[in-house]
Amino acid sequence: MDIESYFKYWGKASKENDSYHLLPYHCLDVAAVASVWWDQSISLRNQFAKETGLDTTKTRALILFFVALHDLGKFDVRFQLKAPEVIAACWPEFTEDAADYEKSYYHGVEGYMVFRRQILKQIELNFDSLDPWLKAVCGHHGDMNFQGVWHEPDADDWVIEHDKKTRYDWLQWLIDFFLKPANINLIHPLPNAPSLLAGFCSVCDWIGSNSTYFIYQSEIMELEKYWYQAKVIAQPLVNQMGLQQNLTGQNGMKDLFPGYQPRQLQTLVENLPVESGLTIIEAPTGSGKTETALAYASKLLNAGLADSIIFALPTQATANAMLGRLERVATSLFDDGANLVLAHGKARFNTDFERIKQASRNNDVQTNDQERAAQVQCVQWLGESRKRVFLGQIGVCTIDQVLVSVLPVRHNFVRQFGINKSILIIDEVHAYDAYMYGLLTSVLQRQHQASGSALLLSATLPLQQKKQLLDTYEKIAQNDTLSNIQPYPLISHVSHAATIQHFVPAESEQPPSRLVEVEQIISQDILPDETLIHRIINAANQGALVGLVCNLVADAQQLHHRIVAQCNMQNLNIPIDLFHARFCFADRQQHEGLVIKHYGKEADRGRGRILVATQVIEQSLDLDFDWLLTQICPVDLLFQRLGRLHRHPRDNRPSEYTQPKVTVLVPETNDFGLHQYVYATARFLWRTRELLQEKQIHFPGAYRDWIEKVYDEQAWPDEPDEIIQSHDEYWIKCSTARQFANRIANTDYKPFSDTEDKVALMTRDGDMNLNVLLMQNTSEAILLDGRKLSELDDWEYFEALQMNTVSVPRSWEKLLPGKDREELIKLPMGWLNEQWQWQQEKTLLTYHPARGLERFDHEPVNG
């Protein structure tokens, strides 16, 4: 009996032996995973159907048909010749000289090309509408750049005809099996391809390719029978791989945070529309925005509008801090725990995340049901690749990991899929520059297209910035509800069909009024003079926790030296801490932990101490100072810093610091020096300084009043010409950056590899920092901690590089050694005067675990 020609093609083959899996079976394995996932996820069904505009039966049929078509390019002798010993087994008629092997053959791209060049000549189809569906599945290996000219293989005519007939036969079988029962005819136009399809297909292919579950089968059996067998195998896999988890049904503030009395914005959760859309939450620091967002997200999850949550933050430190908060919520949201994934370049060095992953590895260890239900886990498979980081139930990440989903990076559509099927929560949304905003608007537009939801959190969001964000979901008419005078705090929501809705807490739930006294001190170098340093030391000597925030690492290091010297002169035993970004990662982790311990909510208030820091403390870290000093910065960032002043109610503050007071260092002239370059324009610094002359800040009113004044696009009547000129130049740069971000996010460039360096370079604007590896100045490659790189295993080597690098300004590049063959900048340092040192002409670099990397020059330098 003649067998169907498609049974003569292998889809998967073993490198260890000659076993193989027939191609039709592999295609059905992948479709079976898609079918099971579809059946188990109400939110995916809803999102796919909304995008197609068809009922779920027709949508399902189209999804499964195209997923099963994803490896069409493997029905080609050029692919089959990748395993010549296997082709001989499954296609006995084939002889070695019947075709030549082509190493450059890529079955994804070629599958798409052959459909256009051959199949369209064999069958009548509406290709224009079918084209985006086919691209989505044929690009499953990460590259959806289908440019190029297809050519037939260098093979005998009978081989070419065999491939051609097989592809046609396979297509016909899929049409008969999936499309005809749903009454779908490909002659008629198809709806738009769902934006979720490419990522969905790719993930299903990863799972369907797992030979541990889908055991290689070369024996021929009826395809319908195999289909049902594959579905049985796939049934438990979606859950085992961490892709799907049942909800507990708990939602809202009372369920998620039992025993906690909702306040302020949190009281509005029950009033918010349970529908997909964009929600912007504006409220003071410490008012519970995170809890509000999570409680609202739980309602959207339980309504079948998403199946997971992604929480994006500005920095690795803020993402690390959020991990613990989300871990506590996860068991309330999902049965049997949830797959909680931390995603940033140094996630694997986070001890809490490693503990969570270890809990997953130990999941087979005998535990009772109650213990297992309490586990929050991260299935190891999800943590093996950054491409999968958004596929669990809760993802915590830096904003870069979200922005890269719209950039030309391999498998970006897998990230898009993970984001689009989730509720995307972005904290500190005001904290990004114009280029990042250009990428962010593309992210939100795609979230909208996929019928997904996004929640944006901010204490301080200027009106124009807010309008730009809302526009991604619903274009706002000039006379629409975004007036120049808006209440505060406020929740704004826009859905696919509705105009903007605003929600304001009742009068009884308004944030308590708060008065912060302002002291402006004029300083030529915007640093404390000796008199102010004496005041700082005296405050700490009286038991106060004092925080000083600098805009430049060099300023923080210099100030730390001066305060330490003064304390030593006075024989005072006051702890003086330094925290900035120019430490080796291993030391920075330790400093971050100590800062939280000594200045956080649970800090020992029995003695005073001083923290000199940079912007690394201004967001998301729960710190509580009795007195705060800061260099001048834009008003929104000033308010962020003030969120660390008297953050928690206390009755044990030193008597002179019972009322919140901030001291702001400002220049006497309109020359803001390097600080102007840190914040790109002098206008925001100048306007903030002008407002600070009021000597008091009244919260919460200042959030709306001061922010709008500082970020008003119109020049103030008394604004100096040099300030206006500075801002005009800044505005041109911002416009250019946004346009470039928009272009690169909507490009057909050949995708880059998905590496951390590429991610960082493409998601940030301007000069990126350099990573410098600190080494001992010896003939062997030895780290500062004494480990020899040559003696490290592969995994230890990579970890050692991560833990011993320091980030420095790119402006230092000319004075540093060049990159080696591994693209590393290695800095050979010698031990002298109880610190590591490197000397280059007029520049001295030193490193000490307590102070970080310091630069000393005979001439003034930037940074």
mmCIF file of N, CA and C in Angstrom, residues 194-294:
data_model
loop_
_atom_site.group_PDB
_atom_site.id
_atom_site.type_symbol
_atom_site.label_atom_id
_atom_site.label_comp_id
_atom_site.label_asym_id
_atom_site.label_seq_id
_atom_site.Cartn_x
_atom_site.Cartn_y
_atom_site.Cartn_z
ATOM 1 N N PRO A 194 -3.907 37.851 14.317
ATOM 2 C CA PRO A 194 -3.754 38.324 15.704
ATOM 3 C C PRO A 194 -2.296 38.631 16.021
ATOM 4 N N SER A 195 -2.052 39.719 16.725
ATOM 5 C CA SER A 195 -0.684 40.087 17.082
ATOM 6 C C SER A 195 -0.055 39.080 18.037
ATOM 7 N N LEU A 196 -0.889 38.267 18.698
ATOM 8 C CA LEU A 196 -0.387 37.249 19.620
ATOM 9 C C LEU A 196 0.132 36.007 18.913
ATOM 10 N N LEU A 197 -0.191 35.832 17.634
ATOM 11 C CA LEU A 197 0.024 34.546 16.977
ATOM 12 C C LEU A 197 1.490 34.149 16.897
ATOM 13 N N ALA A 198 2.376 35.072 16.521
ATOM 14 C CA ALA A 198 3.785 34.720 16.336
ATOM 15 C C ALA A 198 4.394 34.182 17.632
ATOM 16 N N GLY A 199 4.192 34.888 18.723
ATOM 17 C CA GLY A 199 4.746 34.433 19.999
ATOM 18 C C GLY A 199 4.101 33.150 20.473
ATOM 19 N N PHE A 200 2.789 33.050 20.305
ATOM 20 C CA PHE A 200 2.051 31.851 20.703
ATOM 21 C C PHE A 200 2.592 30.632 19.958
ATOM 22 N N CYS A 201 2.770 30.752 18.654
ATOM 23 C CA CYS A 201 3.279 29.649 17.844
ATOM 24 C C CYS A 201 4.691 29.256 18.281
ATOM 25 N N SER A 202 5.543 30.240 18.531
ATOM 26 C CA SER A 202 6.924 29.965 18.902
ATOM 27 C C SER A 202 7.004 29.205 20.220
ATOM 28 N N VAL A 203 6.217 29.621 21.217
ATOM 29 C CA VAL A 203 6.231 28.941 22.507
ATOM 30 C C VAL A 203 5.674 27.520 22.369
ATOM 31 N N CYS A 204 4.613 27.358 21.596
ATOM 32 C CA CYS A 204 4.058 26.021 21.372
ATOM 33 C C CYS A 204 5.085 25.127 20.693
ATOM 34 N N ASP A 205 5.894 25.716 19.786
ATOM 35 C CA ASP A 205 6.934 24.934 19.105
ATOM 36 C C ASP A 205 8.018 24.507 20.081
ATOM 37 N N TRP A 206 8.401 25.386 21.011
ATOM 38 C CA TRP A 206 9.397 25.011 22.020
ATOM 39 C C TRP A 206 8.929 23.801 22.824
ATOM 40 N N ILE A 207 7.671 23.840 23.225
ATOM 41 C CA ILE A 207 7.144 22.745 24.044
ATOM 42 C C ILE A 207 6.937 21.495 23.196
ATOM 43 N N GLY A 208 6.364 21.683 22.014
ATOM 44 C CA GLY A 208 6.109 20.545 21.139
ATOM 45 C C GLY A 208 7.367 19.880 20.630
ATOM 46 N N SER A 209 8.514 20.538 20.777
ATOM 47 C CA SER A 209 9.793 19.966 20.346
ATOM 48 C C SER A 209 10.494 19.207 21.459
ATOM 49 N N ASN A 210 9.889 19.137 22.630
ATOM 50 C CA ASN A 210 10.515 18.478 23.775
ATOM 51 C C ASN A 210 10.348 16.959 23.642
ATOM 52 N N SER A 211 11.450 16.284 23.322
ATOM 53 C CA SER A 211 11.381 14.844 23.068
ATOM 54 C C SER A 211 11.197 14.020 24.332
ATOM 55 N N THR A 212 11.348 14.649 25.501
ATOM 56 C CA THR A 212 11.059 13.931 26.739
ATOM 57 C C THR A 212 9.581 13.574 26.807
ATOM 58 N N TYR A 213 8.765 14.441 26.297
ATOM 59 C CA TYR A 213 7.315 14.219 26.316
ATOM 60 C C TYR A 213 6.822 13.662 24.974
ATOM 61 N N PHE A 214 7.189 14.329 23.897
ATOM 62 C CA PHE A 214 6.780 13.877 22.569
ATOM 63 C C PHE A 214 7.886 12.969 22.022
ATOM 64 N N ILE A 215 7.811 11.711 22.414
ATOM 65 C CA ILE A 215 8.857 10.749 22.084
ATOM 66 C C ILE A 215 8.898 10.525 20.572
ATOM 67 N N TYR A 216 10.127 10.444 20.063
ATOM 68 C CA TYR A 216 10.292 10.278 18.620
ATOM 69 C C TYR A 216 9.553 9.031 18.128
ATOM 70 N N GLN A 217 8.810 9.242 17.071
ATOM 71 C CA GLN A 217 8.038 8.144 16.496
ATOM 72 C C GLN A 217 8.231 8.124 14.991
ATOM 73 N N SER A 218 8.720 7.006 14.485
ATOM 74 C CA SER A 218 8.936 6.853 13.043
ATOM 75 C C SER A 218 7.945 5.874 12.420
ATOM 76 N N GLU A 219 7.199 5.149 13.266
ATOM 77 C CA GLU A 219 6.181 4.243 12.751
ATOM 78 C C GLU A 219 4.988 5.043 12.252
ATOM 79 N N ILE A 220 4.430 4.617 11.123
ATOM 80 C CA ILE A 220 3.335 5.357 10.503
ATOM 81 C C ILE A 220 2.007 4.954 11.142
ATOM 82 N N MET A 221 1.224 5.963 11.488
ATOM 83 C CA MET A 221 -0.118 5.729 12.003
ATOM 84 C C MET A 221 -1.043 6.804 11.443
ATOM 85 N N GLU A 222 -2.322 6.540 11.510
ATOM 86 C CA GLU A 222 -3.316 7.477 10.989
ATOM 87 C C GLU A 222 -3.175 8.828 11.696
ATOM 88 N N LEU A 223 -3.206 9.913 10.930
ATOM 89 C CA LEU A 223 -2.952 11.231 11.509
ATOM 90 C C LEU A 223 -4.002 11.638 12.533
ATOM 91 N N GLU A 224 -5.261 11.329 12.290
ATOM 92 C CA GLU A 224 -6.296 11.687 13.266
ATOM 93 C C GLU A 224 -6.047 10.970 14.583
ATOM 94 N N LYS A 225 -5.663 9.703 14.489
ATOM 95 C CA LYS A 225 -5.364 8.951 15.707
ATOM 96 C C LYS A 225 -4.164 9.573 16.436
ATOM 97 N N TYR A 226 -3.129 9.957 15.660
ATOM 98 C CA TYR A 226 -1.967 10.575 16.284
ATOM 99 C C TYR A 226 -2.347 11.903 16.927
ATOM 100 N N TRP A 227 -3.216 12.669 16.288
ATOM 101 C CA TRP A 227 -3.650 13.968 16.820
ATOM 102 C C TRP A 227 -4.212 13.819 18.227
ATOM 103 N N TYR A 228 -5.082 12.858 18.435
ATOM 104 C CA TYR A 228 -5.675 12.683 19.761
ATOM 105 C C TYR A 228 -4.651 12.172 20.762
ATOM 106 N N GLN A 229 -3.702 11.386 20.287
ATOM 107 C CA GLN A 229 -2.624 10.934 21.162
ATOM 108 C C GLN A 229 -1.756 12.115 21.584
ATOM 109 N N ALA A 230 -1.446 13.004 20.634
ATOM 110 C CA ALA A 230 -0.625 14.174 20.941
ATOM 111 C C ALA A 230 -1.324 15.092 21.934
ATOM 112 N N LYS A 231 -2.631 15.225 21.803
ATOM 113 C CA LYS A 231 -3.371 16.085 22.728
ATOM 114 C C LYS A 231 -3.342 15.521 24.147
ATOM 115 N N VAL A 232 -3.379 14.208 24.279
ATOM 116 C CA VAL A 232 -3.282 13.590 25.609
ATOM 117 C C VAL A 232 -1.928 13.895 26.235
ATOM 118 N N ILE A 233 -0.872 13.808 25.425
ATOM 119 C CA ILE A 233 0.475 14.117 25.928
ATOM 120 C C ILE A 233 0.577 15.586 26.319
ATOM 121 N N ALA A 234 -0.023 16.456 25.493
ATOM 122 C CA ALA A 234 0.085 17.900 25.732
ATOM 123 C C ALA A 234 -0.737 18.366 26.919
ATOM 124 N N GLN A 235 -1.741 17.592 27.307
ATOM 125 C CA GLN A 235 -2.715 18.045 28.307
ATOM 126 C C GLN A 235 -2.074 18.602 29.588
ATOM 127 N N PRO A 236 -1.097 17.884 30.180
ATOM 128 C CA PRO A 236 -0.533 18.427 31.431
ATOM 129 C C PRO A 236 0.618 19.415 31.221
ATOM 130 N N LEU A 237 1.124 19.534 29.977
ATOM 131 C CA LEU A 237 2.386 20.244 29.767
ATOM 132 C C LEU A 237 2.272 21.750 29.964
ATOM 133 N N VAL A 238 1.160 22.331 29.544
ATOM 134 C CA VAL A 238 1.027 23.776 29.664
ATOM 135 C C VAL A 238 1.155 24.204 31.118
ATOM 136 N N ASN A 239 0.578 23.402 31.999
ATOM 137 C CA ASN A 239 0.693 23.702 33.430
ATOM 138 C C ASN A 239 2.092 23.375 33.942
ATOM 139 N N GLN A 240 2.639 22.214 33.534
ATOM 140 C CA GLN A 240 3.963 21.816 34.013
ATOM 141 C C GLN A 240 5.046 22.798 33.583
ATOM 142 N N MET A 241 4.888 23.377 32.410
ATOM 143 C CA MET A 241 5.862 24.353 31.926
ATOM 144 C C MET A 241 5.656 25.730 32.543
ATOM 145 N N GLY A 242 4.649 25.863 33.387
ATOM 146 C CA GLY A 242 4.439 27.130 34.081
ATOM 147 C C GLY A 242 3.692 28.169 33.294
ATOM 148 N N LEU A 243 3.041 27.755 32.186
ATOM 149 C CA LEU A 243 2.377 28.725 31.314
ATOM 150 C C LEU A 243 0.955 29.035 31.751
ATOM 151 N N GLN A 244 0.364 28.143 32.505
ATOM 152 C CA GLN A 244 -1.034 28.322 32.882
ATOM 153 C C GLN A 244 -1.224 27.899 34.318
ATOM 154 N N GLN A 245 -1.921 28.709 35.075
ATOM 155 C CA GLN A 245 -2.171 28.391 36.475
ATOM 156 C C GLN A 245 -3.574 28.836 36.825
ATOM 157 N N ASN A 246 -4.280 28.011 37.559
ATOM 158 C CA ASN A 246 -5.649 28.353 37.930
ATOM 159 C C ASN A 246 -5.663 29.496 38.936
ATOM 160 N N LEU A 247 -6.643 30.376 38.771
ATOM 161 C CA LEU A 247 -6.836 31.477 39.713
ATOM 162 C C LEU A 247 -7.563 30.998 40.953
ATOM 163 N N THR A 248 -7.292 31.645 42.068
ATOM 164 C CA THR A 248 -8.002 31.297 43.304
ATOM 165 C C THR A 248 -9.418 31.855 43.312
ATOM 166 N N GLY A 249 -9.664 32.857 42.473
ATOM 167 C CA GLY A 249 -10.960 33.541 42.497
ATOM 168 C C GLY A 249 -10.959 34.742 43.409
ATOM 169 N N GLN A 250 -9.874 34.918 44.183
ATOM 170 C CA GLN A 250 -9.801 36.075 45.067
ATOM 171 C C GLN A 250 -9.445 37.319 44.263
ATOM 172 N N ASN A 251 -10.129 38.403 44.551
ATOM 173 C CA ASN A 251 -9.818 39.645 43.838
ATOM 174 C C ASN A 251 -10.258 40.844 44.651
ATOM 175 N N GLY A 252 -9.665 41.983 44.318
ATOM 176 C CA GLY A 252 -9.973 43.210 45.037
ATOM 177 C C GLY A 252 -9.106 43.376 46.268
ATOM 178 N N MET A 253 -9.199 44.526 46.899
ATOM 179 C CA MET A 253 -8.347 44.859 48.033
ATOM 180 C C MET A 253 -8.547 43.907 49.204
ATOM 181 N N LYS A 254 -9.799 43.600 49.541
ATOM 182 C CA LYS A 254 -10.063 42.810 50.748
ATOM 183 C C LYS A 254 -9.558 41.385 50.616
ATOM 184 N N ASP A 255 -9.663 40.815 49.411
ATOM 185 C CA ASP A 255 -9.186 39.447 49.222
ATOM 186 C C ASP A 255 -7.672 39.381 49.166
ATOM 187 N N LEU A 256 -7.071 40.337 48.467
ATOM 188 C CA LEU A 256 -5.626 40.295 48.272
ATOM 189 C C LEU A 256 -4.860 40.720 49.524
ATOM 190 N N PHE A 257 -5.428 41.636 50.277
ATOM 191 C CA PHE A 257 -4.760 42.157 51.471
ATOM 192 C C PHE A 257 -5.712 42.040 52.664
ATOM 193 N N PRO A 258 -5.987 40.812 53.114
ATOM 194 C CA PRO A 258 -6.949 40.611 54.196
ATOM 195 C C PRO A 258 -6.527 41.323 55.475
ATOM 196 N N GLY A 259 -7.516 41.904 56.127
ATOM 197 C CA GLY A 259 -7.256 42.612 57.377
ATOM 198 C C GLY A 259 -6.762 44.022 57.191
ATOM 199 N N TYR A 260 -6.558 44.424 55.942
ATOM 200 C CA TYR A 260 -6.055 45.769 55.654
ATOM 201 C C TYR A 260 -7.225 46.653 55.244
ATOM 202 N N GLN A 261 -7.308 47.837 55.828
ATOM 203 C CA GLN A 261 -8.385 48.763 55.505
ATOM 204 C C GLN A 261 -7.987 49.643 54.327
ATOM 205 N N PRO A 262 -8.638 49.480 53.157
ATOM 206 C CA PRO A 262 -8.284 50.309 51.993
ATOM 207 C C PRO A 262 -8.402 51.799 52.316
ATOM 208 N N ARG A 263 -7.539 52.575 51.691
ATOM 209 C CA ARG A 263 -7.531 54.018 51.929
ATOM 210 C C ARG A 263 -7.219 54.747 50.635
ATOM 211 N N GLN A 264 -7.590 56.004 50.615
ATOM 212 C CA GLN A 264 -7.311 56.887 49.491
ATOM 213 C C GLN A 264 -7.688 56.222 48.164
ATOM 214 N N LEU A 265 -6.749 56.118 47.220
ATOM 215 C CA LEU A 265 -7.058 55.544 45.911
ATOM 216 C C LEU A 265 -7.529 54.096 45.995
ATOM 217 N N GLN A 266 -7.075 53.386 47.001
ATOM 218 C CA GLN A 266 -7.431 51.976 47.115
ATOM 219 C C GLN A 266 -8.935 51.774 47.237
ATOM 220 N N THR A 267 -9.630 52.781 47.729
ATOM 221 C CA THR A 267 -11.089 52.664 47.877
ATOM 222 C C THR A 267 -11.796 52.707 46.527
ATOM 223 N N LEU A 268 -11.080 53.083 45.458
ATOM 224 C CA LEU A 268 -11.699 53.215 44.137
ATOM 225 C C LEU A 268 -11.665 51.926 43.325
ATOM 226 N N VAL A 269 -10.948 50.912 43.811
ATOM 227 C CA VAL A 269 -10.753 49.702 43.023
ATOM 228 C C VAL A 269 -12.076 49.092 42.581
ATOM 229 N N GLU A 270 -13.060 49.059 43.486
ATOM 230 C CA GLU A 270 -14.344 48.437 43.155
ATOM 231 C C GLU A 270 -15.127 49.256 42.127
ATOM 232 N N ASN A 271 -14.769 50.522 41.944
ATOM 233 C CA ASN A 271 -15.498 51.377 40.995
ATOM 234 C C ASN A 271 -14.918 51.344 39.585
ATOM 235 N N LEU A 272 -13.698 50.849 39.441
ATOM 236 C CA LEU A 272 -13.040 50.882 38.139
ATOM 237 C C LEU A 272 -13.685 49.890 37.177
ATOM 238 N N PRO A 273 -13.814 50.247 35.911
ATOM 239 C CA PRO A 273 -14.451 49.352 34.941
ATOM 240 C C PRO A 273 -13.625 48.085 34.725
ATOM 241 N N VAL A 274 -14.283 46.948 34.771
ATOM 242 C CA VAL A 274 -13.598 45.676 34.554
ATOM 243 C C VAL A 274 -13.601 45.402 33.045
ATOM 244 N N GLU A 275 -12.663 46.029 32.370
ATOM 245 C CA GLU A 275 -12.548 45.921 30.918
ATOM 246 C C GLU A 275 -11.115 46.225 30.535
ATOM 247 N N SER A 276 -10.709 45.710 29.392
ATOM 248 C CA SER A 276 -9.355 45.978 28.915
ATOM 249 C C SER A 276 -9.203 47.462 28.631
ATOM 250 N N GLY A 277 -8.027 47.999 28.944
ATOM 251 C CA GLY A 277 -7.808 49.409 28.695
ATOM 252 C C GLY A 277 -6.510 49.880 29.309
ATOM 253 N N LEU A 278 -6.326 51.180 29.266
ATOM 254 C CA LEU A 278 -5.152 51.833 29.842
ATOM 255 C C LEU A 278 -5.598 52.610 31.071
ATOM 256 N N THR A 279 -4.920 52.366 32.178
ATOM 257 C CA THR A 279 -5.248 53.030 33.442
ATOM 258 C C THR A 279 -4.011 53.737 33.967
ATOM 259 N N ILE A 280 -4.142 55.010 34.288
ATOM 260 C CA ILE A 280 -3.042 55.792 34.850
ATOM 261 C C ILE A 280 -3.404 56.165 36.282
ATOM 262 N N ILE A 281 -2.551 55.779 37.210
ATOM 263 C CA ILE A 281 -2.776 56.040 38.636
ATOM 264 C C ILE A 281 -1.766 57.087 39.095
ATOM 265 N N GLU A 282 -2.274 58.240 39.510
ATOM 266 C CA GLU A 282 -1.428 59.332 40.008
ATOM 267 C C GLU A 282 -1.741 59.549 41.485
ATOM 268 N N ALA A 283 -0.725 59.388 42.307
ATOM 269 C CA ALA A 283 -0.927 59.555 43.748
ATOM 270 C C ALA A 283 0.413 59.750 44.431
ATOM 271 N N PRO A 284 0.421 60.325 45.633
ATOM 272 C CA PRO A 284 1.684 60.600 46.326
ATOM 273 C C PRO A 284 2.465 59.339 46.633
ATOM 274 N N THR A 285 3.752 59.505 46.799
ATOM 275 C CA THR A 285 4.609 58.417 47.246
ATOM 276 C C THR A 285 4.101 57.891 48.581
ATOM 277 N N GLY A 286 4.033 56.576 48.707
ATOM 278 C CA GLY A 286 3.594 55.964 49.947
ATOM 279 C C GLY A 286 2.093 55.874 50.119
ATOM 280 N N SER A 287 1.319 56.194 49.062
ATOM 281 C CA SER A 287 -0.141 56.187 49.190
ATOM 282 C C SER A 287 -0.762 54.853 48.804
ATOM 283 N N GLY A 288 0.043 53.870 48.422
ATOM 284 C CA GLY A 288 -0.494 52.552 48.114
ATOM 285 C C GLY A 288 -0.840 52.335 46.653
ATOM 286 N N LYS A 289 -0.102 52.979 45.739
ATOM 287 C CA LYS A 289 -0.374 52.787 44.302
ATOM 288 C C LYS A 289 -0.155 51.336 43.885
ATOM 289 N N THR A 290 0.906 50.720 44.425
ATOM 290 C CA THR A 290 1.193 49.335 44.054
ATOM 291 C C THR A 290 0.050 48.413 44.435
ATOM 292 N N GLU A 291 -0.446 48.553 45.660
ATOM 293 C CA GLU A 291 -1.559 47.708 46.105
ATOM 294 C C GLU A 291 -2.816 47.976 45.289
ATOM 295 N N THR A 292 -3.042 49.249 44.957
ATOM 296 C CA THR A 292 -4.199 49.597 44.124
ATOM 297 C C THR A 292 -4.104 48.899 42.769
ATOM 298 N N ALA A 293 -2.936 48.969 42.152
ATOM 299 C CA ALA A 293 -2.742 48.355 40.838
ATOM 300 C C ALA A 293 -2.915 46.851 40.896
ATOM 301 N N LEU A 294 -2.371 46.215 41.914
ATOM 302 C CA LEU A 294 -2.480 44.756 42.020
ATOM 303 C C LEU A 294 -3.921 44.330 42.281
#
